Short mmCIF file of C-alpha atoms and ligand atoms in Angstrom, two decimals:
data_model
loop_
_atom_site.label_atom_id
_atom_site.label_comp_id
_atom_site.label_asym_id
_atom_site.label_seq_id
_atom_site.Cartn_x
_atom_site.Cartn_y
_atom_site.Cartn_z
CA MET A 1268 24.79 20.23 -3.40
CA SER A 1269 22.09 21.81 -5.19
CA GLU A 1270 19.78 24.04 -3.69
CA ASN A 1271 15.94 23.82 -4.04
CA VAL A 1272 15.89 22.10 -7.89
CA LEU A 1273 13.45 19.71 -6.23
CA LEU A 1274 10.81 22.55 -4.86
CA GLN A 1275 11.30 24.37 -8.14
CA ARG A 1276 10.26 21.35 -9.79
CA SER A 1277 7.66 20.45 -8.08
CA SER A 1278 6.41 24.04 -7.67
CA LYS A 1279 6.43 24.03 -11.40
CA ILE A 1280 4.68 20.73 -12.01
CA ILE A 1281 1.98 21.34 -9.14
CA ASP A 1282 1.40 24.82 -10.47
CA SER A 1283 0.86 23.85 -13.95
CA GLY A 1284 -0.79 20.64 -13.64
CA GLU A 1285 1.25 19.26 -16.44
CA HIS A 1286 4.41 17.30 -16.30
CA ASP A 1287 6.82 15.93 -18.56
CA PRO A 1288 8.94 13.06 -16.87
CA GLN A 1289 11.57 13.06 -19.24
CA VAL A 1290 12.24 16.99 -18.18
CA ASP A 1291 11.35 16.42 -14.60
CA PRO A 1292 11.76 13.07 -13.10
CA ILE A 1293 9.52 13.09 -9.84
CA ASN A 1294 11.54 10.32 -8.30
CA PRO A 1295 15.34 11.23 -8.97
CA LEU A 1296 17.54 8.63 -7.33
CA THR A 1297 20.75 10.20 -7.43
CA ASN A 1298 21.51 9.88 -3.57
CA GLU A 1299 22.08 13.68 -3.71
CA LEU A 1300 21.50 16.02 -0.80
CA HIS A 1301 19.23 18.92 -1.38
CA GLU A 1302 19.00 21.69 1.24
CA LEU A 1303 15.28 22.69 1.38
CA ASN A 1304 15.99 25.43 3.57
CA GLU A 1305 18.81 26.24 6.27
CA GLN A 1306 17.69 23.37 8.97
CA VAL A 1307 15.87 21.02 6.44
CA ALA A 1308 17.70 18.78 3.61
CA VAL A 1309 16.66 15.58 1.68
CA ILE A 1310 18.89 13.17 0.13
CA THR A 1311 17.27 11.48 -2.74
CA SER A 1312 18.05 7.58 -1.90
CA PHE A 1313 15.28 5.17 -2.28
CA ALA A 1314 13.66 5.92 -0.10
CA ARG A 1315 14.52 9.38 0.95
CA VAL A 1316 16.45 10.47 4.15
CA VAL A 1317 15.33 13.41 5.62
CA ALA A 1318 17.81 15.41 7.83
CA VAL A 1319 16.86 18.35 10.46
CA LYS A 1320 19.55 20.28 12.24
CA THR A 1321 18.98 21.18 15.82
CA ASN A 1322 21.11 22.65 18.61
CA ALA A 1323 21.41 19.09 20.07
CA GLY A 1324 22.44 17.62 16.88
CA ILE A 1325 21.07 16.15 13.51
CA VAL A 1326 17.42 14.40 13.83
CA LEU A 1327 17.07 12.01 10.87
CA PHE A 1328 14.24 10.54 9.40
CA ASP A 1329 14.93 6.99 8.00
CA THR A 1330 17.96 5.55 6.81
CA SER A 1331 17.51 4.44 3.43
CA THR A 1332 18.43 0.83 2.03
CA GLY A 1333 21.82 -0.64 3.49
CA VAL A 1334 23.45 -0.53 -0.19
CA ALA A 1335 22.74 3.52 -0.57
CA THR A 1336 23.46 4.54 3.34
CA GLU A 1337 27.24 5.06 2.81
CA LYS A 1338 26.53 7.36 0.35
CA VAL A 1339 23.71 9.05 2.12
CA LEU A 1340 26.06 9.55 5.36
CA SER A 1341 28.81 11.18 2.93
CA GLU A 1342 26.40 13.45 1.58
CA LEU A 1343 25.06 14.44 5.05
CA ARG A 1344 28.72 15.23 6.12
CA SER A 1345 28.85 17.80 3.44
CA TRP A 1346 25.96 19.51 4.90
CA SER A 1347 26.94 19.09 8.72
CA GLN A 1348 29.24 17.46 11.20
CA ASP A 1349 27.14 17.59 13.66
CA PRO A 1350 26.48 14.23 15.82
CA ILE A 1351 22.98 12.34 14.99
CA HIS A 1352 20.88 12.67 17.98
CA THR A 1353 17.80 10.95 16.96
CA VAL A 1354 16.67 8.53 14.16
CA PHE A 1355 12.95 8.50 13.70
CA TYR A 1356 11.43 5.78 11.54
CA THR A 1357 8.70 6.68 9.53
CA HIS A 1358 7.69 3.18 9.26
CA GLY A 1359 9.17 -0.42 9.27
CA HIS A 1360 9.33 -0.96 5.47
CA LEU A 1361 12.80 -2.19 4.40
CA ASP A 1362 13.63 0.56 2.19
CA HIS A 1363 13.53 2.98 4.95
CA VAL A 1364 15.12 1.08 7.57
CA SER A 1365 17.78 -1.13 6.16
CA GLY A 1366 20.51 1.36 6.73
CA SER A 1367 20.08 1.79 10.21
CA GLY A 1368 23.07 -0.35 11.26
CA THR A 1369 25.12 1.76 8.91
CA VAL A 1370 23.92 4.79 10.38
CA ARG A 1371 24.37 3.50 13.99
CA GLN A 1372 27.96 2.33 13.17
CA HIS A 1373 28.56 5.52 11.75
CA ALA A 1374 28.19 7.46 14.90
CA ILE A 1375 30.33 4.80 16.84
CA ASP A 1376 33.25 5.04 14.42
CA ARG A 1377 33.13 8.91 15.08
CA GLY A 1378 33.46 8.26 18.65
CA GLU A 1379 29.94 9.80 18.99
CA PRO A 1380 27.22 7.96 21.25
CA ALA A 1381 25.09 5.84 19.03
CA PRO A 1382 21.76 7.96 18.12
CA ARG A 1383 18.39 7.29 19.71
CA PHE A 1384 16.00 5.12 17.34
CA VAL A 1385 12.32 6.02 17.59
CA GLY A 1386 9.53 4.13 16.20
CA HIS A 1387 5.71 2.99 16.14
CA GLN A 1388 5.72 0.14 18.42
CA ASN A 1389 4.26 -2.14 15.49
CA ILE A 1390 7.67 -1.90 13.65
CA ALA A 1391 9.11 -4.61 15.54
CA ARG A 1392 6.23 -6.68 15.21
CA ARG A 1393 6.57 -6.19 11.53
CA TRP A 1394 9.93 -7.41 11.23
CA ALA A 1395 9.10 -10.36 13.52
CA ARG A 1396 6.41 -11.02 10.81
CA TYR A 1397 8.69 -10.81 8.09
CA ARG A 1398 11.24 -13.11 9.81
CA ARG A 1399 8.54 -15.70 10.32
CA THR A 1400 7.53 -15.59 6.35
CA ASN A 1401 10.93 -14.61 5.39
CA GLN A 1402 11.21 -16.69 1.94
CA PHE A 1403 7.56 -15.56 1.27
CA ASN A 1404 8.78 -12.30 1.50
CA LEU A 1405 11.86 -12.48 -0.61
CA ASP A 1406 9.65 -14.25 -3.39
CA ILE A 1407 6.78 -11.56 -3.48
CA ASN A 1408 9.01 -8.67 -3.61
CA SER A 1409 10.86 -10.40 -6.38
CA ARG A 1410 7.86 -10.94 -8.16
CA GLN A 1411 6.48 -7.45 -7.71
CA ASN A 1412 9.52 -5.75 -8.86
CA ASN A 1413 10.94 -8.25 -11.55
CA HIS A 1414 10.02 -5.81 -14.17
CA LEU A 1415 12.59 -3.57 -12.94
CA ALA A 1416 15.67 -6.48 -12.48
CA ASN A 1417 18.33 -5.65 -14.15
CA PRO A 1418 22.12 -6.01 -13.08
CA ASN A 1419 22.46 -2.03 -12.19
CA PHE A 1420 19.11 -2.06 -10.22
CA THR A 1421 20.37 -1.61 -7.01
CA ILE A 1422 17.40 0.19 -5.32
CA GLY A 1423 14.70 -1.58 -3.13
CA PRO A 1424 14.57 -4.26 -0.67
CA ASN A 1425 14.87 -7.00 -3.26
CA ALA A 1426 18.00 -5.69 -4.69
CA GLU A 1427 18.99 -4.97 -1.24
CA ALA A 1428 18.94 -8.66 -0.38
CA ARG A 1429 20.76 -9.64 -3.46
CA ALA A 1430 23.34 -7.21 -3.18
CA ARG A 1431 24.04 -8.72 0.21
CA GLY A 1432 24.01 -12.13 -1.10
CA VAL A 1433 22.21 -13.54 1.84
CA ASN A 1434 18.82 -15.20 2.17
CA THR A 1435 17.33 -12.98 4.85
CA PHE A 1436 14.59 -10.47 4.16
CA VAL A 1437 15.67 -8.33 7.22
CA PRO A 1438 19.03 -7.31 7.39
CA GLU A 1439 21.12 -8.51 10.38
CA ASP A 1440 22.06 -5.38 11.74
CA VAL A 1441 18.68 -3.66 11.49
CA VAL A 1442 18.34 -1.40 14.63
CA GLU A 1443 14.82 -1.98 16.44
CA PRO A 1444 13.52 1.31 17.73
CA ASP A 1445 14.75 1.72 21.26
CA THR A 1446 12.10 4.48 21.92
CA THR A 1447 8.36 3.23 20.88
CA PHE A 1448 5.00 4.95 21.17
CA THR A 1449 1.41 4.01 20.55
CA ASP A 1450 -0.34 6.95 19.24
CA VAL A 1451 1.50 10.20 19.60
CA PHE A 1452 5.21 11.41 20.55
CA THR A 1453 6.47 14.75 21.13
CA GLU A 1454 9.71 15.77 22.10
CA ASN A 1455 11.66 18.94 22.10
CA ILE A 1456 14.97 18.07 20.44
CA GLY A 1457 17.37 21.10 20.57
CA GLY A 1458 14.93 23.97 20.23
CA LEU A 1459 12.49 22.35 17.87
CA THR A 1460 9.22 20.49 18.54
CA PHE A 1461 8.70 16.77 17.04
CA SER A 1462 5.27 16.15 17.08
CA VAL A 1463 5.03 12.35 15.73
CA ARG A 1464 1.51 10.84 15.09
CA HIS A 1465 0.77 7.51 14.51
CA VAL A 1466 -1.79 6.58 11.38
CA LEU A 1467 -2.95 3.70 9.60
CA ALA A 1468 -2.44 4.15 6.18
CA GLU A 1469 0.00 2.02 3.48
CA THR A 1470 1.06 0.40 6.74
CA ASP A 1471 -0.14 -0.35 10.66
CA ASP A 1472 3.30 1.24 11.67
CA HIS A 1473 3.18 4.63 9.84
CA SER A 1474 3.75 7.82 11.56
CA TRP A 1475 3.84 11.58 10.27
CA ILE A 1476 5.91 14.09 11.93
CA HIS A 1477 5.31 17.71 12.27
CA ILE A 1478 7.76 20.45 13.13
CA PRO A 1479 5.98 23.48 14.01
CA GLU A 1480 8.91 25.86 14.34
CA LEU A 1481 9.56 25.03 10.75
CA LYS A 1482 5.94 24.81 9.39
CA THR A 1483 7.41 21.43 8.12
CA VAL A 1484 6.16 17.97 7.83
CA ILE A 1485 7.80 14.54 7.17
CA GLY A 1486 5.29 12.87 5.13
CA ALA A 1487 6.28 9.30 5.31
CA ASP A 1488 4.71 7.32 2.27
CA LEU A 1489 1.62 9.11 2.57
CA ILE A 1490 2.38 10.83 -0.75
CA SER A 1491 4.43 9.22 -3.34
CA TRP A 1492 3.83 11.16 -6.35
CA ASN A 1493 1.91 8.15 -7.47
CA PHE A 1494 -1.56 6.40 -6.99
CA PRO A 1495 -1.45 5.33 -3.21
CA ASN A 1496 -0.16 1.85 -2.75
CA ALA A 1497 -3.30 0.96 -1.01
CA GLY A 1498 -4.36 -2.04 -2.89
CA ASN A 1499 -1.34 -4.19 -3.19
CA PRO A 1500 -2.42 -7.52 -4.43
CA GLN A 1501 0.42 -9.50 -2.35
CA LYS A 1502 0.97 -7.56 0.92
CA ILE A 1503 -0.47 -7.47 4.00
CA GLN A 1504 -3.66 -5.03 4.68
CA ARG A 1505 -3.72 -1.57 3.90
CA TYR A 1506 -5.84 1.19 5.37
CA PRO A 1507 -7.30 3.59 2.72
CA ALA A 1508 -10.00 5.39 4.80
CA GLU A 1509 -7.80 6.27 7.62
CA TRP A 1510 -4.91 7.17 5.10
CA ALA A 1511 -7.36 9.79 3.90
CA GLN A 1512 -8.03 11.02 7.07
CA ALA A 1513 -4.30 11.41 7.76
CA LEU A 1514 -4.04 13.74 4.72
CA ARG A 1515 -6.67 15.60 5.83
CA ASP A 1516 -5.08 15.94 9.30
CA ILE A 1517 -1.72 17.07 8.00
CA ILE A 1518 -3.40 19.78 5.57
CA ALA A 1519 -5.15 21.10 9.09
CA VAL A 1520 -1.96 21.92 10.80
CA GLU A 1521 -1.04 24.20 7.60
CA PRO A 1522 2.65 23.12 6.56
CA GLU A 1523 4.68 25.19 4.45
CA LEU A 1524 7.23 22.52 3.51
CA TYR A 1525 6.04 18.70 3.29
CA VAL A 1526 8.59 16.21 2.54
CA PRO A 1527 7.80 12.75 1.43
CA MET A 1528 9.97 9.83 1.33
CA HIS A 1529 9.31 8.96 -2.38
CA GLY A 1530 8.92 11.67 -5.23
CA LEU A 1531 9.44 15.58 -4.49
CA PRO A 1532 9.12 17.79 -1.48
CA ILE A 1533 6.40 20.07 -1.57
CA THR A 1534 6.48 24.07 -0.70
CA GLY A 1535 3.52 26.34 -0.14
CA HIS A 1536 0.49 25.51 2.19
CA GLN A 1537 -1.84 26.05 -1.30
CA ARG A 1538 0.18 23.51 -3.06
CA ILE A 1539 0.06 20.85 -0.24
CA THR A 1540 -3.44 21.39 -0.14
CA THR A 1541 -3.77 20.30 -3.54
CA VAL A 1542 -1.78 17.40 -3.64
CA LEU A 1543 -2.59 15.95 -0.24
CA GLY A 1544 -6.33 17.00 -0.69
CA ASP A 1545 -6.56 15.36 -4.39
CA THR A 1546 -4.86 12.08 -3.00
CA ALA A 1547 -7.47 12.22 0.06
CA GLU A 1548 -10.19 12.61 -2.63
CA ALA A 1549 -9.19 9.58 -4.40
CA LEU A 1550 -8.97 7.13 -1.62
CA GLU A 1551 -12.20 8.73 -0.25
CA THR A 1552 -14.25 8.06 -3.50
CA ILE A 1553 -13.16 4.53 -3.93
CA VAL A 1554 -13.80 3.68 -0.11
CA ASP A 1555 -17.30 5.58 -0.24
CA GLN A 1556 -18.34 3.66 -3.30
CA VAL A 1557 -17.14 0.14 -1.98
CA VAL A 1558 -18.70 0.70 1.16
CA ASP A 1559 -22.26 1.90 -0.23
CA ALA A 1560 -22.42 -1.17 -2.75
CA MET A 1561 -21.67 -3.60 0.37
CA ASN A 1562 -24.49 -1.85 2.02
CA GLN A 1563 -26.38 -2.35 -0.95
CA GLY A 1564 -25.56 -6.27 -0.60
CA HIS A 1565 -23.26 -6.43 -3.81
CA SER A 1566 -20.59 -9.05 -4.15
CA LEU A 1567 -17.17 -8.03 -4.65
CA PRO A 1568 -16.98 -8.94 -8.26
CA ARG A 1569 -19.80 -6.74 -9.21
CA ILE A 1570 -18.58 -4.06 -6.92
CA VAL A 1571 -15.24 -4.49 -9.21
CA GLU A 1572 -17.33 -4.43 -12.53
CA GLN A 1573 -19.37 -1.42 -11.37
CA LEU A 1574 -17.39 0.96 -9.27
CA ARG A 1575 -16.38 4.12 -11.26
CA LEU A 1576 -12.36 4.99 -10.69
CA PRO A 1577 -11.42 8.73 -10.33
CA THR A 1578 -9.92 8.80 -13.65
CA GLU A 1579 -9.51 12.77 -13.56
CA LEU A 1580 -7.61 12.61 -10.48
CA MET A 1581 -5.55 9.59 -11.60
CA ALA A 1582 -4.60 11.94 -14.61
CA LYS A 1583 -2.78 14.47 -12.32
CA PRO A 1584 1.13 13.97 -12.17
CA TRP A 1585 1.01 13.03 -8.42
CA LEU A 1586 -1.77 10.82 -9.07
CA ARG A 1587 -0.59 8.59 -12.05
CA PRO A 1588 -1.34 5.08 -11.24
CA ARG A 1589 2.36 3.87 -12.00
CA TYR A 1590 2.93 1.67 -9.01
CA ASP A 1591 -0.21 0.28 -8.01
CA ASP A 1592 -3.49 -0.17 -9.62
CA PRO A 1593 -6.45 1.56 -8.17
CA GLU A 1594 -8.86 -1.14 -9.09
CA PHE A 1595 -6.76 -3.36 -6.40
CA MET A 1596 -8.04 -0.93 -4.06
CA ILE A 1597 -11.35 -2.15 -4.19
CA ARG A 1598 -10.21 -5.43 -3.05
CA THR A 1599 -8.59 -3.87 0.06
CA VAL A 1600 -11.38 -1.76 0.79
CA TRP A 1601 -13.81 -5.03 0.93
CA ARG A 1602 -11.21 -6.72 2.77
CA SER A 1603 -11.22 -3.71 5.57
CA TYR A 1604 -15.06 -4.62 6.21
CA ALA A 1605 -15.50 -8.22 5.34
CA GLY A 1606 -14.33 -11.43 5.47
CA TRP A 1607 -12.20 -13.28 3.13
CA TRP A 1608 -15.29 -14.61 1.15
CA ASP A 1609 -16.35 -12.25 -2.10
CA GLY A 1610 -20.01 -12.94 -1.68
CA GLU A 1611 -20.56 -14.92 -4.97
CA PRO A 1612 -21.78 -18.38 -3.58
CA VAL A 1613 -19.95 -20.09 -6.27
CA THR A 1614 -16.63 -19.18 -4.82
CA LEU A 1615 -17.08 -20.25 -1.53
CA LYS A 1616 -16.40 -23.79 -1.94
CA PRO A 1617 -15.47 -23.84 -5.70
CA ALA A 1618 -14.83 -26.86 -7.65
CA SER A 1619 -11.20 -27.50 -8.76
CA ARG A 1620 -10.22 -25.75 -11.91
CA THR A 1621 -9.42 -29.18 -13.53
CA ASP A 1622 -12.57 -30.70 -12.96
CA VAL A 1623 -14.25 -27.53 -14.38
CA ALA A 1624 -12.30 -27.68 -17.46
CA ARG A 1625 -12.77 -31.37 -17.89
CA ALA A 1626 -16.47 -31.01 -17.48
CA LEU A 1627 -16.60 -28.13 -20.04
CA ALA A 1628 -14.46 -30.21 -22.33
CA GLU A 1629 -17.12 -33.24 -22.09
CA MET A 1630 -19.80 -30.69 -22.21
CA VAL A 1631 -18.56 -29.29 -25.64
CA SER A 1632 -17.68 -32.85 -26.98
CA ASN A 1633 -20.90 -34.32 -26.10
CA GLY A 1634 -22.86 -31.11 -27.63
CA LEU A 1635 -24.60 -30.40 -24.39
CA THR A 1636 -26.04 -27.05 -22.70
CA LEU A 1637 -24.52 -25.68 -19.55
CA LYS A 1638 -27.79 -26.60 -17.94
CA ALA A 1639 -27.78 -30.01 -19.04
CA ALA A 1640 -24.00 -30.15 -18.28
CA ALA A 1641 -24.94 -29.18 -14.65
CA GLU A 1642 -27.38 -31.74 -14.24
CA LYS A 1643 -25.27 -34.61 -15.58
CA ALA A 1644 -22.96 -33.19 -12.90
CA VAL A 1645 -25.50 -33.43 -10.06
CA ALA A 1646 -26.03 -37.27 -11.38
CA ASP A 1647 -22.21 -38.12 -11.31
CA GLY A 1648 -22.18 -36.57 -7.67
CA GLN A 1649 -19.76 -33.60 -8.44
CA LEU A 1650 -22.17 -30.88 -6.78
CA ASP A 1651 -19.18 -28.65 -6.70
CA VAL A 1652 -18.82 -28.78 -10.80
CA ALA A 1653 -22.65 -28.75 -10.78
CA THR A 1654 -22.33 -25.54 -8.93
CA GLU A 1655 -20.15 -23.90 -11.55
CA LEU A 1656 -21.92 -25.00 -14.48
CA ALA A 1657 -25.20 -24.08 -13.34
CA THR A 1658 -23.85 -20.44 -12.24
CA TYR A 1659 -22.48 -19.96 -15.82
CA ALA A 1660 -25.92 -20.90 -17.44
CA ALA A 1661 -27.84 -18.71 -15.30
CA ALA A 1662 -25.29 -15.93 -16.31
CA ALA A 1663 -25.65 -16.70 -19.87
CA THR A 1664 -29.12 -16.88 -20.24
CA PRO A 1665 -30.34 -14.95 -17.18
CA GLU A 1666 -34.13 -14.49 -18.53
CA ASP A 1667 -34.67 -18.34 -18.66
CA PRO A 1668 -36.53 -19.52 -15.34
CA GLU A 1669 -35.39 -23.03 -15.87
CA VAL A 1670 -31.70 -22.24 -15.58
CA HIS A 1671 -32.45 -20.73 -12.25
CA ARG A 1672 -34.79 -23.39 -11.18
CA THR A 1673 -31.40 -25.73 -11.86
CA LEU A 1674 -29.41 -23.45 -9.91
CA ALA A 1675 -31.75 -23.38 -6.67
CA GLU A 1676 -31.74 -27.10 -6.86
CA VAL A 1677 -28.18 -27.63 -7.03
CA TYR A 1678 -27.35 -25.35 -3.96
CA ALA A 1679 -30.55 -26.82 -1.90
CA THR A 1680 -28.63 -30.31 -2.56
CA ARG A 1681 -25.23 -28.90 -1.55
CA ALA A 1682 -26.64 -27.31 1.18
CA GLU A 1683 -28.03 -30.48 2.76
CA SER A 1684 -24.81 -32.33 2.03
CA GLU A 1685 -22.39 -29.64 3.94
CA PRO A 1686 -21.77 -30.14 7.66
CA SER A 1687 -21.05 -26.35 8.78
CA THR A 1688 -23.39 -24.15 9.70
CA MET A 1689 -21.56 -21.39 7.78
CA CYS A 1690 -21.62 -23.52 4.54
CA LYS A 1691 -25.25 -24.28 4.80
CA GLY A 1692 -26.46 -20.79 5.42
CA VAL A 1693 -24.83 -19.48 2.40
CA PHE A 1694 -25.87 -21.95 0.17
CA VAL A 1695 -29.78 -22.09 1.63
CA ASP A 1696 -29.47 -18.32 0.75
CA ALA A 1697 -28.07 -19.12 -2.66
CA ALA A 1698 -30.76 -21.47 -3.41
CA GLU A 1699 -33.55 -19.18 -2.24
CA ARG A 1700 -32.52 -16.18 -4.47
CA ALA A 1701 -32.26 -18.54 -7.42
CA SER A 1702 -35.53 -20.15 -6.56
CA ALA A 1703 -37.19 -16.38 -6.29
CA LYS A 1704 -35.68 -15.43 -9.42
CA ALA A 1705 -37.16 -18.39 -11.17
CA THR A 1706 -40.59 -17.77 -9.78
CA GLU A 1707 -40.06 -13.80 -10.86
CA LEU A 1708 -39.55 -14.92 -14.46
CA GLY A 1709 -42.66 -17.33 -14.75
CA GLY A 1710 -40.89 -20.76 -13.93
ZN1 ZN B 736 8.46 3.57 0.84
#
């Protein structure tokens, strides 16, 4: 057990704004218990487990992955022999909950009552979704983390599933919350108030916990000492706007200790304000730019091209994009406010890549222009391929009115051939825009 090393390290990094990861790892995965003060300890597993001593027993936040949990519990027992009174889940991601069966069994083996498990009502719904899409989740997690794969890599739910040698993403012995809540859950346990607030953030089942007597916040994955995991291309919707608001709300309760489930704990209200405020600002600037551009009628690809990422904030040691790519967040924000379509008419019902590739190869071997190739595709009855070629033609020679005229004709023809109102609406609009452009250019 080492004392406050993690707090010293985070203070050094935040106060200097500088960081050498070789000297000061921000996400040590040693499964060691660190006492942060007399009542609060963090165990550096993946994800972290936080323990709080109360007069009624230990209150635990998360349970880590199953492979680490035995070690987590032995570290915990070096710090306190009190029974575990309650386990709070910060959210339902498997690196946080997979050890729950082991924690429950640990209490039973000690002849103590099984602890109560408290979590947001959406946690069970998440696990039901994981079970419904079991193989898909095994696949996407394997893909997301495969550059980390090696025989010694024993962290994360993916390694967890491998270690168990089974093909179930959600462990069979995971403990569903027996006490759930919708927005807030407040309770005094052994002399301390646990004020739990649900927020939409990385997930829809996230909560952060304020313990006012200890001026402490347990911050779930709202801060991970990485650029927020708000853009993840393979995962379900994230909530960057609400995430930023949650960080502002935490700053407002003026905690002196902030304990995240990844990375380093932070001490001192000023430092907490710096890290949480910077993170909120990074999220807000992307959200605001995307929403403004949407209101100006820009398509998603154009927004991705034009948006200015907060590069200065991304250089801070607590916001470096080592996990998620901030550009991906643009798409998350779009998806928060729009349908799946990216706003480019050409992608609404795209031609197959094979058909477009064949048409391009033929175009090159016949020495045709893009415009001529588009017209040939119309004549061949391949309207979707014609749309792609005419779109390229208009992009390549935007000052040529004739290519816009061709594009307008292709869309007008396609609008007539489509049965659905939704499709006709987009294609008619595209035809009108291309036609107006051609007229504007004098065509
Ligand atoms: Zn996590």
